[in-house]
Amino acid sequence: MAAAKQSATTKTVSPDDVASALAKAILEGDIVNFRLLFAPFSPARRDSSQSFAMPKYAYLLPDDEMRRDTAFQRILELVKRPETMRHIQGELDANRPAQLPSELILPLADQAVRLEKTSSAAQAYEILRIRARMQEEFLAQADAALDAGNLARGVRGYLIAAGLAYDYAAFPEPLPAVPDYQTRALMLHGVYPERPEDCPGVRATAPFLSMALSYLLDPALAARLEHRSTEIRLAFLAEWVRRRDPAWNDFTRRFREAAAFARSFGARLERRMAESLGLAEEIEEQLGEDPRQIPALLLGRTVDPGEWWQYLKEIACEHPAGALFLARQAVGDCEILVPRYIADSEPARALGLVET
Amino acid sequence: MGRYNTLMMDDGYVNYFQILKIAPDAKPGEVRNAYKQLMKDLVMEIARVEITGERRDRYLLEMAKLNASFYILRENDTREAYWAARTELIALEEAWRNAVESGEANVDAARRAYDAKLRHFLSRYVEEAMLEAGRDKGCVEASNWDAAHERHASRILRHYRQSLYQRILERLPYWEVTPPRIDWDERKRVVAAILAGETC
């Protein structure tokens, strides 16, 4: 024990390693690693038993390729400014919680935004107490871009702003807000649709867009778009979905297949619902197929035991916008998820859910 | 200045006298009358408007604040304990600020003392008191507060507590980081560059 303490107190830490590790954290927009370097057990501290030479901390240091990167070298210069290094060393030597250098956290936060690591960026801006104002600045410039007809820039601004949101109701401490489409989708489909217009995808375009943007963004952010024309909001929705969900085209392909499959059961489904009889059994008998395959087709895999809400949560997590074009459907004594939309609706066409 | 001085710089430290719109030396009967009148107004307002998600959260918070005001201020001992904790907190904030300004060596100890007290105050007098008040017979009668309200209110009260903490934090000296020098013209340029897709 005494030997370990002795070895810890006599350890030497290379300032180059400290600077390189900090520069790497900044370049990667990684607030967690950045804070770790100032933690009591940090390998950057002379009085810590941990060391950069330990294999478990190899990830903190840049590799040769990163060291050759001009962006890394520029950041390293910033870290190595004499006054900054003096402050860093002073904080690492002090026996108290470190005061982080704000001149390094700001570029880290900006870099995190560039890399779309918005949770990291939100934490960094929050420490600097500028998160809300930065979020507003992204929104203001995104609105200006939309005014100027630059859709891609506008959507990017809204995506970043949504990512910078903070959840002050998180337990036990506030945290960056994370998209919880699994929960939001359940709320969207919480009540069984009694009429066609109760299904989100069957609503007229304007109310559909209000509801869809509120679900996908956040009610407060969606409200900023409310005054815009239906055309712009529709284009915004399509652009948002494509940016947010790179695998959206895979979903649209499966959605079309599932919709075709569901149509083949349409008339029978209505009759059986009216008679409250077991549709699945009858179809199995007559066609050898089961409508309960529809949710599995939509998701691209099966989920056990196959409750509608399980499929909904999985689909909402992988393809948030997909939940907007689905509905619950009673089939005999169980419920399934089925595609439900208006074939010639503008949103369905804009999102590629129907053949154009 | 009376015994319950409310003129200090106290933004964020919930002031139940202000919530009930009564003077700091109001008698228990005045506390009760003010509470009943404000709760009646609130209940009538809730009955008048269409309830949206946002309104429901706001009304629940308003109701919880009124309940807690009545619950704490109607008895002299709870009122005095609350006000003493609040006054001590304000004094600790001032002591920390002074320690920072004069560069004293014990600045971190002053900060920690203040922060611990602040967290305790907000937990006790925002979250806990509001939930306890919801189980109080007098409050339940006037507000019809029930288990469903409490379930829903826990998230709202946590959010309210943290919002108050953030509001207070905004005006406090920086301690977790060095004071940042933010040039908002430069910030605007950075945002524009990021939206244009420029890399580091």
CSV table of N, CA and C in Angstrom, one decimal, chain B residues 84-188:
chain,number,residue,atom,x,y,z
B,84,ALA,N,-35.9,30.5,7.8
B,84,ALA,CA,-34.5,30.5,8.3
B,84,ALA,C,-33.6,29.8,7.3
B,85,ALA,N,-34.1,28.7,6.7
B,85,ALA,CA,-33.3,28.0,5.7
B,85,ALA,C,-33.0,28.9,4.5
B,86,ARG,N,-34.0,29.6,4.1
B,86,ARG,CA,-33.9,30.5,3.0
B,86,ARG,C,-32.9,31.6,3.2
B,87,THR,N,-33.1,32.2,4.4
B,87,THR,CA,-32.2,33.3,4.8
B,87,THR,C,-30.7,32.9,4.9
B,88,GLU,N,-30.5,31.7,5.4
B,88,GLU,CA,-29.2,31.2,5.5
B,88,GLU,C,-28.6,30.9,4.2
B,89,LEU,N,-29.4,30.4,3.3
B,89,LEU,CA,-29.0,30.2,1.9
B,89,LEU,C,-28.5,31.4,1.2
B,90,ILE,N,-29.3,32.5,1.4
B,90,ILE,CA,-28.9,33.7,0.7
B,90,ILE,C,-27.6,34.3,1.3
B,91,ALA,N,-27.5,34.1,2.6
B,91,ALA,CA,-26.2,34.5,3.3
B,91,ALA,C,-25.0,33.7,2.8
B,92,LEU,N,-25.2,32.4,2.5
B,92,LEU,CA,-24.2,31.6,2.0
B,92,LEU,C,-23.8,32.0,0.6
B,93,GLU,N,-24.8,32.3,-0.2
B,93,GLU,CA,-24.5,32.8,-1.5
B,93,GLU,C,-23.6,34.0,-1.5
B,94,GLU,N,-24.0,34.9,-0.6
B,94,GLU,CA,-23.2,36.2,-0.5
B,94,GLU,C,-21.8,35.9,0.0
B,95,ALA,N,-21.7,35.0,0.9
B,95,ALA,CA,-20.4,34.6,1.5
B,95,ALA,C,-19.5,34.1,0.4
B,96,TRP,N,-20.1,33.2,-0.4
B,96,TRP,CA,-19.3,32.6,-1.5
B,96,TRP,C,-18.8,33.7,-2.5
B,97,ARG,N,-19.8,34.6,-2.9
B,97,ARG,CA,-19.5,35.6,-3.8
B,97,ARG,C,-18.3,36.5,-3.3
B,98,ASN,N,-18.4,36.8,-2.0
B,98,ASN,CA,-17.4,37.7,-1.4
B,98,ASN,C,-16.1,37.0,-1.4
B,99,ALA,N,-16.1,35.6,-1.1
B,99,ALA,CA,-14.8,34.9,-1.1
B,99,ALA,C,-14.2,34.9,-2.5
B,100,VAL,N,-15.0,34.8,-3.5
B,100,VAL,CA,-14.5,34.8,-4.9
B,100,VAL,C,-13.9,36.1,-5.2
B,101,GLU,N,-14.7,37.2,-4.9
B,101,GLU,CA,-14.2,38.5,-5.2
B,101,GLU,C,-12.9,38.9,-4.5
B,102,SER,N,-12.8,38.5,-3.3
B,102,SER,CA,-11.6,38.8,-2.5
B,102,SER,C,-10.5,37.8,-2.7
B,103,GLY,N,-10.7,36.8,-3.5
B,103,GLY,CA,-9.7,35.8,-3.8
B,103,GLY,C,-9.3,35.0,-2.6
B,104,GLU,N,-10.2,34.7,-1.7
B,104,GLU,CA,-9.9,34.0,-0.4
B,104,GLU,C,-9.5,32.5,-0.7
B,105,ALA,N,-8.7,32.0,0.2
B,105,ALA,CA,-8.2,30.6,0.0
B,105,ALA,C,-9.4,29.6,0.2
B,106,ASN,N,-10.4,30.0,1.0
B,106,ASN,CA,-11.4,29.0,1.3
B,106,ASN,C,-12.6,29.1,0.4
B,107,VAL,N,-12.3,29.6,-0.8
B,107,VAL,CA,-13.5,29.8,-1.8
B,107,VAL,C,-14.2,28.5,-2.1
B,108,ASP,N,-13.4,27.4,-2.3
B,108,ASP,CA,-14.0,26.1,-2.6
B,108,ASP,C,-14.9,25.6,-1.5
B,109,ALA,N,-14.4,25.8,-0.3
B,109,ALA,CA,-15.2,25.4,0.9
B,109,ALA,C,-16.5,26.2,1.0
B,110,ALA,N,-16.4,27.5,0.7
B,110,ALA,CA,-17.6,28.3,0.7
B,110,ALA,C,-18.6,27.9,-0.4
B,111,ARG,N,-18.1,27.5,-1.5
B,111,ARG,CA,-18.9,27.1,-2.6
B,111,ARG,C,-19.6,25.8,-2.3
B,112,ARG,N,-18.9,24.8,-1.7
B,112,ARG,CA,-19.5,23.5,-1.4
B,112,ARG,C,-20.5,23.7,-0.3
B,113,ALA,N,-20.3,24.5,0.7
B,113,ALA,CA,-21.3,24.7,1.7
B,113,ALA,C,-22.6,25.3,1.1
B,114,TYR,N,-22.4,26.3,0.3
B,114,TYR,CA,-23.5,26.9,-0.4
B,114,TYR,C,-24.3,25.9,-1.3
B,115,ASP,N,-23.5,25.1,-2.1
B,115,ASP,CA,-24.2,24.2,-3.0
B,115,ASP,C,-24.9,23.1,-2.3
B,116,ALA,N,-24.3,22.6,-1.2
B,116,ALA,CA,-25.0,21.6,-0.4
B,116,ALA,C,-26.3,22.1,0.1
B,117,LYS,N,-26.3,23.3,0.7
B,117,LYS,CA,-27.5,23.9,1.3
B,117,LYS,C,-28.5,24.2,0.2
B,118,LEU,N,-28.1,24.7,-1.0
B,118,LEU,CA,-29.0,25.0,-2.0
B,118,LEU,C,-29.7,23.8,-2.5
B,119,ARG,N,-29.0,22.7,-2.7
B,119,ARG,CA,-29.6,21.5,-3.2
B,119,ARG,C,-30.6,21.0,-2.1
B,120,HIS,N,-30.2,21.1,-0.8
B,120,HIS,CA,-31.1,20.6,0.2
B,120,HIS,C,-32.4,21.5,0.3
B,121,PHE,N,-32.2,22.8,0.2
B,121,PHE,CA,-33.3,23.7,0.2
B,121,PHE,C,-34.3,23.4,-0.9
B,122,LEU,N,-33.8,23.3,-2.1
B,122,LEU,CA,-34.7,23.0,-3.3
B,122,LEU,C,-35.4,21.7,-3.2
B,123,SER,N,-34.7,20.7,-2.7
B,123,SER,CA,-35.3,19.3,-2.5
B,123,SER,C,-36.4,19.4,-1.4
B,124,ARG,N,-36.1,20.1,-0.3
B,124,ARG,CA,-37.0,20.1,0.8
B,124,ARG,C,-38.2,21.0,0.5
B,125,TYR,N,-37.9,22.2,0.0
B,125,TYR,CA,-39.0,23.2,-0.1
B,125,TYR,C,-39.6,23.3,-1.4
B,126,VAL,N,-39.1,22.6,-2.4
B,126,VAL,CA,-39.8,22.6,-3.7
B,126,VAL,C,-40.4,21.2,-3.9
B,127,GLU,N,-39.6,20.2,-4.0
B,127,GLU,CA,-40.1,18.9,-4.3
B,127,GLU,C,-40.9,18.3,-3.1
B,128,GLU,N,-40.2,18.1,-2.0
B,128,GLU,CA,-40.8,17.4,-0.9
B,128,GLU,C,-42.0,18.1,-0.3
B,129,ALA,N,-41.8,19.4,-0.1
B,129,ALA,CA,-42.9,20.1,0.5
B,129,ALA,C,-44.2,20.1,-0.3
B,130,MET,N,-44.0,20.2,-1.7
B,130,MET,CA,-45.1,20.3,-2.6
B,130,MET,C,-45.8,18.9,-2.6
B,131,LEU,N,-45.0,17.8,-2.5
B,131,LEU,CA,-45.7,16.5,-2.5
B,131,LEU,C,-46.3,16.2,-1.2
B,132,GLU,N,-45.7,16.6,-0.1
B,132,GLU,CA,-46.3,16.4,1.2
B,132,GLU,C,-47.6,17.2,1.3
B,133,ALA,N,-47.6,18.4,0.8
B,133,ALA,CA,-48.8,19.3,0.9
B,133,ALA,C,-50.0,18.6,0.2
B,134,GLY,N,-49.6,17.9,-0.9
B,134,GLY,CA,-50.7,17.2,-1.6
B,134,GLY,C,-51.4,16.1,-0.9
B,135,ARG,N,-50.7,15.7,0.2
B,135,ARG,CA,-51.3,14.6,1.1
B,135,ARG,C,-52.0,15.2,2.3
B,136,ASP,N,-51.9,16.5,2.5
B,136,ASP,CA,-52.4,17.2,3.6
B,136,ASP,C,-53.9,17.4,3.5
B,137,LYS,N,-54.7,17.1,4.5
B,137,LYS,CA,-56.1,17.1,4.4
B,137,LYS,C,-56.7,18.4,4.0
B,138,GLY,N,-56.2,19.5,4.5
B,138,GLY,CA,-56.6,20.8,4.2
B,138,GLY,C,-56.4,21.1,2.7
B,139,CYS,N,-55.3,20.7,2.2
B,139,CYS,CA,-54.9,21.0,0.8
B,139,CYS,C,-55.7,20.1,-0.1
B,140,VAL,N,-55.9,18.8,0.3
B,140,VAL,CA,-56.7,17.9,-0.6
B,140,VAL,C,-58.1,18.4,-0.7
B,141,GLU,N,-58.7,18.9,0.4
B,141,GLU,CA,-60.1,19.5,0.3
B,141,GLU,C,-60.2,20.6,-0.7
B,142,ALA,N,-59.3,21.5,-0.6
B,142,ALA,CA,-59.4,22.7,-1.5
B,142,ALA,C,-59.0,22.4,-2.9
B,143,SER,N,-58.0,21.5,-3.1
B,143,SER,CA,-57.5,21.4,-4.5
B,143,SER,C,-57.9,20.1,-5.2
B,144,ASN,N,-58.5,19.2,-4.4
B,144,ASN,CA,-58.9,17.8,-4.9
B,144,ASN,C,-57.6,17.1,-5.4
B,145,TRP,N,-56.5,17.4,-4.8
B,145,TRP,CA,-55.3,16.7,-5.2
B,145,TRP,C,-55.4,15.2,-4.8
B,146,ASP,N,-55.0,14.3,-5.8
B,146,ASP,CA,-55.0,12.9,-5.4
B,146,ASP,C,-53.8,12.2,-5.9
B,147,ALA,N,-53.8,10.9,-5.8
B,147,ALA,CA,-52.6,10.1,-6.2
B,147,ALA,C,-52.2,10.3,-7.6
B,148,ALA,N,-53.2,10.4,-8.5
B,148,ALA,CA,-52.9,10.6,-9.9
B,148,ALA,C,-52.1,11.9,-10.1
B,149,HIS,N,-52.6,13.0,-9.4
B,149,HIS,CA,-51.9,14.3,-9.5
B,149,HIS,C,-50.4,14.1,-9.0
B,150,GLU,N,-50.3,13.4,-7.9
B,150,GLU,CA,-48.9,13.2,-7.3
B,150,GLU,C,-48.0,12.5,-8.3
B,151,ARG,N,-48.6,11.4,-8.9
B,151,ARG,CA,-47.8,10.7,-9.9
B,151,ARG,C,-47.3,11.5,-11.0
B,152,HIS,N,-48.2,12.3,-11.5
B,152,HIS,CA,-47.8,13.2,-12.7
B,152,HIS,C,-46.9,14.3,-12.2
B,153,ALA,N,-47.1,14.8,-11.0
B,153,ALA,CA,-46.4,16.0,-10.6
B,153,ALA,C,-45.0,15.7,-10.3
B,154,SER,N,-44.6,14.5,-10.0
B,154,SER,CA,-43.2,14.3,-9.5
B,154,SER,C,-42.2,14.7,-10.6
B,155,ARG,N,-42.6,14.4,-11.9
B,155,ARG,CA,-41.7,14.8,-13.0
B,155,ARG,C,-41.7,16.3,-13.1
B,156,ILE,N,-42.9,16.9,-13.0
B,156,ILE,CA,-43.0,18.4,-13.2
B,156,ILE,C,-42.2,19.1,-12.1
B,157,LEU,N,-42.3,18.6,-10.8
B,157,LEU,CA,-41.6,19.2,-9.7
B,157,LEU,C,-40.1,19.1,-9.8
B,158,ARG,N,-39.7,17.9,-10.3
B,158,ARG,CA,-38.2,17.7,-10.5
B,158,ARG,C,-37.7,18.8,-11.6
B,159,HIS,N,-38.5,18.9,-12.6
B,159,HIS,CA,-38.1,19.9,-13.7
B,159,HIS,C,-38.1,21.3,-13.1
B,160,TYR,N,-39.1,21.6,-12.3
B,160,TYR,CA,-39.2,22.9,-11.7
B,160,TYR,C,-38.0,23.2,-10.7
B,161,ARG,N,-37.7,22.2,-9.9
B,161,ARG,CA,-36.5,22.3,-9.0
B,161,ARG,C,-35.2,22.5,-9.8
B,162,GLN,N,-35.0,21.8,-10.9
B,162,GLN,CA,-33.8,21.9,-11.6
B,162,GLN,C,-33.8,23.2,-12.4
B,163,SER,N,-34.9,23.7,-12.8
B,163,SER,CA,-35.0,25.0,-13.5
B,163,SER,C,-34.6,26.1,-12.6
B,164,LEU,N,-35.1,26.0,-11.3
B,164,LEU,CA,-34.7,27.0,-10.3
B,164,LEU,C,-33.2,27.0,-10.1
B,165,TYR,N,-32.7,25.7,-10.0
B,165,TYR,CA,-31.2,25.6,-9.7
B,165,TYR,C,-30.5,26.2,-10.9
B,166,GLN,N,-30.9,26.0,-12.1
B,166,GLN,CA,-30.2,26.6,-13.3
B,166,GLN,C,-30.3,28.1,-13.2
B,167,ARG,N,-31.5,28.6,-12.9
B,167,ARG,CA,-31.7,30.1,-12.8
B,167,ARG,C,-30.8,30.7,-11.8
B,168,ILE,N,-30.6,30.0,-10.7
B,168,ILE,CA,-29.7,30.6,-9.7
B,168,ILE,C,-28.2,30.5,-10.2
B,169,LEU,N,-27.9,29.3,-10.8
B,169,LEU,CA,-26.6,29.1,-11.3
B,169,LEU,C,-26.1,30.1,-12.3
B,170,GLU,N,-27.0,30.6,-13.1
B,170,GLU,CA,-26.7,31.6,-14.1
B,170,GLU,C,-26.0,32.8,-13.5
B,171,ARG,N,-26.4,33.2,-12.3
B,171,ARG,CA,-25.8,34.5,-11.8
B,171,ARG,C,-24.6,34.2,-10.9
B,172,LEU,N,-24.3,32.9,-10.6
B,172,LEU,CA,-23.2,32.6,-9.7
B,172,LEU,C,-21.8,32.7,-10.4
B,173,PRO,N,-20.8,32.8,-9.6
B,173,PRO,CA,-19.4,32.7,-10.2
B,173,PRO,C,-19.2,31.4,-10.8
B,174,TYR,N,-18.4,31.4,-11.9
B,174,TYR,CA,-18.0,30.1,-12.5
B,174,TYR,C,-17.1,29.4,-11.6
B,175,TRP,N,-17.3,28.1,-11.4
B,175,TRP,CA,-16.4,27.3,-10.6
B,175,TRP,C,-15.9,26.0,-11.3
B,176,GLU,N,-16.9,25.4,-12.1
B,176,GLU,CA,-16.6,24.2,-12.8
B,176,GLU,C,-15.6,24.4,-14.0
B,177,VAL,N,-15.7,25.6,-14.6
B,177,VAL,CA,-14.9,26.0,-15.7
B,177,VAL,C,-14.4,27.5,-15.4
B,178,THR,N,-13.3,27.8,-16.1
B,178,THR,CA,-12.8,29.2,-16.0
B,178,THR,C,-13.9,30.1,-16.7
B,179,PRO,N,-14.1,31.3,-16.2
B,179,PRO,CA,-15.1,32.2,-16.8
B,179,PRO,C,-14.9,32.3,-18.3
B,180,PRO,N,-15.8,31.9,-19.2
B,180,PRO,CA,-15.6,31.9,-20.6
B,180,PRO,C,-15.7,33.3,-21.1
B,181,ARG,N,-14.9,33.6,-22.1
B,181,ARG,CA,-15.1,34.9,-22.8
B,181,ARG,C,-15.8,34.6,-24.1
B,182,ILE,N,-17.1,34.9,-24.1
B,182,ILE,CA,-17.9,34.6,-25.3
B,182,ILE,C,-18.1,35.8,-26.1
B,183,ASP,N,-17.7,35.7,-27.3
B,183,ASP,CA,-17.9,36.8,-28.3
B,183,ASP,C,-19.1,36.3,-29.2
B,184,TRP,N,-20.3,37.0,-29.0
B,184,TRP,CA,-21.4,36.4,-29.7
B,184,TRP,C,-21.4,36.7,-31.2
B,185,ASP,N,-20.6,37.6,-31.7
B,185,ASP,CA,-20.5,37.8,-33.1
B,185,ASP,C,-19.7,36.6,-33.7
B,186,GLU,N,-18.6,36.2,-32.9
B,186,GLU,CA,-17.9,35.0,-33.3
B,186,GLU,C,-18.7,33.8,-33.3
B,187,ARG,N,-19.6,33.7,-32.3
B,187,ARG,CA,-20.5,32.5,-32.1
B,187,ARG,C,-21.4,32.4,-33.3
B,188,LYS,N,-21.9,33.6,-33.8
B,188,LYS,CA,-22.8,33.6,-34.9
B,188,LYS,C,-22.1,33.1,-36.2
